[in-house]
Amino acid sequence: MITQTYRNMAEVVEKCPFMIDIAKEAVRAAGGDPFIAPIRGGTDGANLSFMGLPCPNLGTASHNHHGRLEFACADDMELVVVTLVKIAEAYASIDKRQR
């Protein structure tokens, strides 16, 4: 039997475009420049999205993924934390009827 394991989260996330808008604004507010790169699936975000919690992937400040030269920059990781706080603040300020 063939089972689907790497579903494309885009079909779930595209139904909630405000999430992408909030993330892009949070990146800008943290001093970054939003970079959108579609990914296929096989991530925690994809799995959560198909379980009913739309969850776009956000960057982690890491580079050279899955290679022996993989690394994360502490300064960039700090920007990720600031971005996450900005996202939380944005969601906290949304009227509950709009969620």
C-alpha positions as YAML, in Angstrom:
chain: A
units: angstrom
residues:
- id: 1
  name: MET
  ca: [0.00, 0.00, 0.00]
- id: 2
  name: ILE
  ca: [1.26, 3.48, -0.85]
- id: 3
  name: THR
  ca: [0.68, 6.21, 1.73]
- id: 4
  name: GLN
  ca: [1.19, 9.91, 1.33]
- id: 5
  name: THR
  ca: [3.88, 11.19, 3.69]
- id: 6
  name: TYR
  ca: [5.10, 14.50, 2.22]
- id: 7
  name: ARG
  ca: [2.01, 16.56, 1.60]
- id: 8
  name: ASN
  ca: [2.37, 20.10, 0.30]
- id: 9
  name: MET
  ca: [1.32, 22.48, 3.07]
- id: 10
  name: ALA
  ca: [0.56, 25.20, 0.50]
- id: 11
  name: GLU
  ca: [-2.95, 23.85, -0.01]
- id: 12
  name: VAL
  ca: [-3.70, 24.53, 3.67]
- id: 13
  name: VAL
  ca: [-1.67, 27.70, 4.23]
- id: 14
  name: GLU
  ca: [-2.97, 29.47, 1.09]
- id: 15
  name: LYS
  ca: [-6.43, 29.47, 2.67]
- id: 16
  name: CYS
  ca: [-5.05, 31.76, 5.41]
- id: 17
  name: PRO
  ca: [-3.03, 34.43, 3.54]
- id: 18
  name: PHE
  ca: [-3.14, 36.76, 6.54]
- id: 19
  name: MET
  ca: [-0.62, 34.46, 8.26]
- id: 20
  name: ILE
  ca: [1.97, 35.16, 5.58]
- id: 21
  name: ASP
  ca: [1.23, 38.90, 5.76]
- id: 22
  name: ILE
  ca: [1.72, 38.88, 9.54]
- id: 23
  name: ALA
  ca: [4.98, 36.93, 9.23]
- id: 24
  name: LYS
  ca: [6.35, 39.28, 6.56]
- id: 25
  name: GLU
  ca: [5.48, 42.34, 8.64]
- id: 26
  name: ALA
  ca: [7.05, 40.76, 11.73]
- id: 27
  name: VAL
  ca: [10.28, 40.11, 9.82]
- id: 28
  name: ARG
  ca: [10.34, 43.75, 8.70]
- id: 29
  name: ALA
  ca: [9.61, 44.97, 12.23]
- id: 30
  name: ALA
  ca: [12.55, 42.88, 13.48]
- id: 31
  name: GLY
  ca: [14.82, 44.57, 10.96]
- id: 32
  name: GLY
  ca: [14.88, 41.82, 8.38]
- id: 33
  name: ASP
  ca: [13.88, 41.48, 4.76]
- id: 34
  name: PRO
  ca: [11.20, 38.80, 4.15]
- id: 35
  name: PHE
  ca: [12.27, 36.02, 1.81]
- id: 36
  name: ILE
  ca: [9.60, 33.64, 0.59]
- id: 37
  name: ALA
  ca: [10.72, 30.27, -0.74]
- id: 38
  name: PRO
  ca: [8.07, 27.58, -1.23]
- id: 39
  name: ILE
  ca: [8.86, 24.17, 0.21]
- id: 40
  name: ARG
  ca: [7.18, 20.89, -0.49]
- id: 41
  name: GLY
  ca: [6.48, 19.27, 2.84]
- id: 42
  name: GLY
  ca: [7.85, 16.68, 5.21]
- id: 43
  name: THR
  ca: [8.19, 19.26, 7.97]
- id: 44
  name: ASP
  ca: [6.56, 19.74, 11.35]
- id: 45
  name: GLY
  ca: [4.71, 22.73, 9.84]
- id: 46
  name: ALA
  ca: [3.29, 20.56, 7.06]
- id: 47
  name: ASN
  ca: [2.19, 17.90, 9.51]
- id: 48
  name: LEU
  ca: [0.58, 20.45, 11.83]
- id: 49
  name: SER
  ca: [-1.15, 22.14, 8.90]
- id: 50
  name: PHE
  ca: [-2.82, 18.89, 7.85]
- id: 51
  name: MET
  ca: [-3.83, 18.23, 11.45]
- id: 52
  name: GLY
  ca: [-5.89, 21.45, 11.40]
- id: 53
  name: LEU
  ca: [-3.35, 24.04, 12.57]
- id: 54
  name: PRO
  ca: [-2.19, 26.03, 9.51]
- id: 55
  name: CYS
  ca: [1.48, 26.58, 10.19]
- id: 56
  name: PRO
  ca: [3.80, 28.11, 7.60]
- id: 57
  name: ASN
  ca: [7.49, 27.42, 8.07]
- id: 58
  name: LEU
  ca: [9.66, 30.26, 9.29]
- id: 59
  name: GLY
  ca: [13.41, 30.54, 8.96]
- id: 60
  name: THR
  ca: [15.73, 29.43, 11.74]
- id: 61
  name: ALA
  ca: [18.84, 31.41, 10.80]
- id: 62
  name: SER
  ca: [20.54, 28.22, 9.72]
- id: 63
  name: HIS
  ca: [22.49, 27.62, 6.52]
- id: 64
  name: ASN
  ca: [23.84, 24.69, 4.48]
- id: 65
  name: HIS
  ca: [21.12, 22.39, 5.78]
- id: 66
  name: HIS
  ca: [21.84, 18.70, 6.25]
- id: 67
  name: GLY
  ca: [25.48, 19.04, 5.30]
- id: 68
  name: ARG
  ca: [28.71, 18.88, 7.22]
- id: 69
  name: LEU
  ca: [29.03, 22.68, 6.94]
- id: 70
  name: GLU
  ca: [25.58, 23.38, 8.42]
- id: 71
  name: PHE
  ca: [25.62, 26.30, 10.84]
- id: 72
  name: ALA
  ca: [23.43, 28.90, 12.53]
- id: 73
  name: CYS
  ca: [24.41, 32.50, 13.16]
- id: 74
  name: ALA
  ca: [23.67, 33.74, 16.69]
- id: 75
  name: ASP
  ca: [22.87, 37.29, 15.49]
- id: 76
  name: ASP
  ca: [20.39, 35.93, 12.94]
- id: 77
  name: MET
  ca: [18.89, 33.61, 15.55]
- id: 78
  name: GLU
  ca: [18.25, 36.67, 17.72]
- id: 79
  name: LEU
  ca: [16.34, 38.26, 14.81]
- id: 80
  name: VAL
  ca: [14.26, 35.08, 14.56]
- id: 81
  name: VAL
  ca: [13.33, 35.38, 18.24]
- id: 82
  name: VAL
  ca: [12.36, 39.04, 17.78]
- id: 83
  name: THR
  ca: [10.29, 38.01, 14.74]
- id: 84
  name: LEU
  ca: [8.47, 35.35, 16.76]
- id: 85
  name: VAL
  ca: [7.66, 37.88, 19.48]
- id: 86
  name: LYS
  ca: [6.32, 40.28, 16.82]
- id: 87
  name: ILE
  ca: [4.15, 37.50, 15.38]
- id: 88
  name: ALA
  ca: [2.78, 36.69, 18.86]
- id: 89
  name: GLU
  ca: [2.04, 40.37, 19.46]
- id: 90
  name: ALA
  ca: [0.22, 40.63, 16.12]
- id: 91
  name: TYR
  ca: [-1.96, 37.61, 16.88]
- id: 92
  name: ALA
  ca: [-2.69, 38.87, 20.38]
- id: 93
  name: SER
  ca: [-4.01, 42.11, 18.93]
- id: 94
  name: ILE
  ca: [-6.37, 40.45, 16.39]
- id: 95
  name: ASP
  ca: [-10.01, 40.69, 17.37]
- id: 96
  name: LYS
  ca: [-11.07, 37.18, 18.42]
- id: 97
  name: ARG
  ca: [-14.00, 37.29, 15.98]
- id: 98
  name: GLN
  ca: [-11.54, 37.59, 13.08]
- id: 99
  name: ARG
  ca: [-9.56, 34.47, 14.01]
...
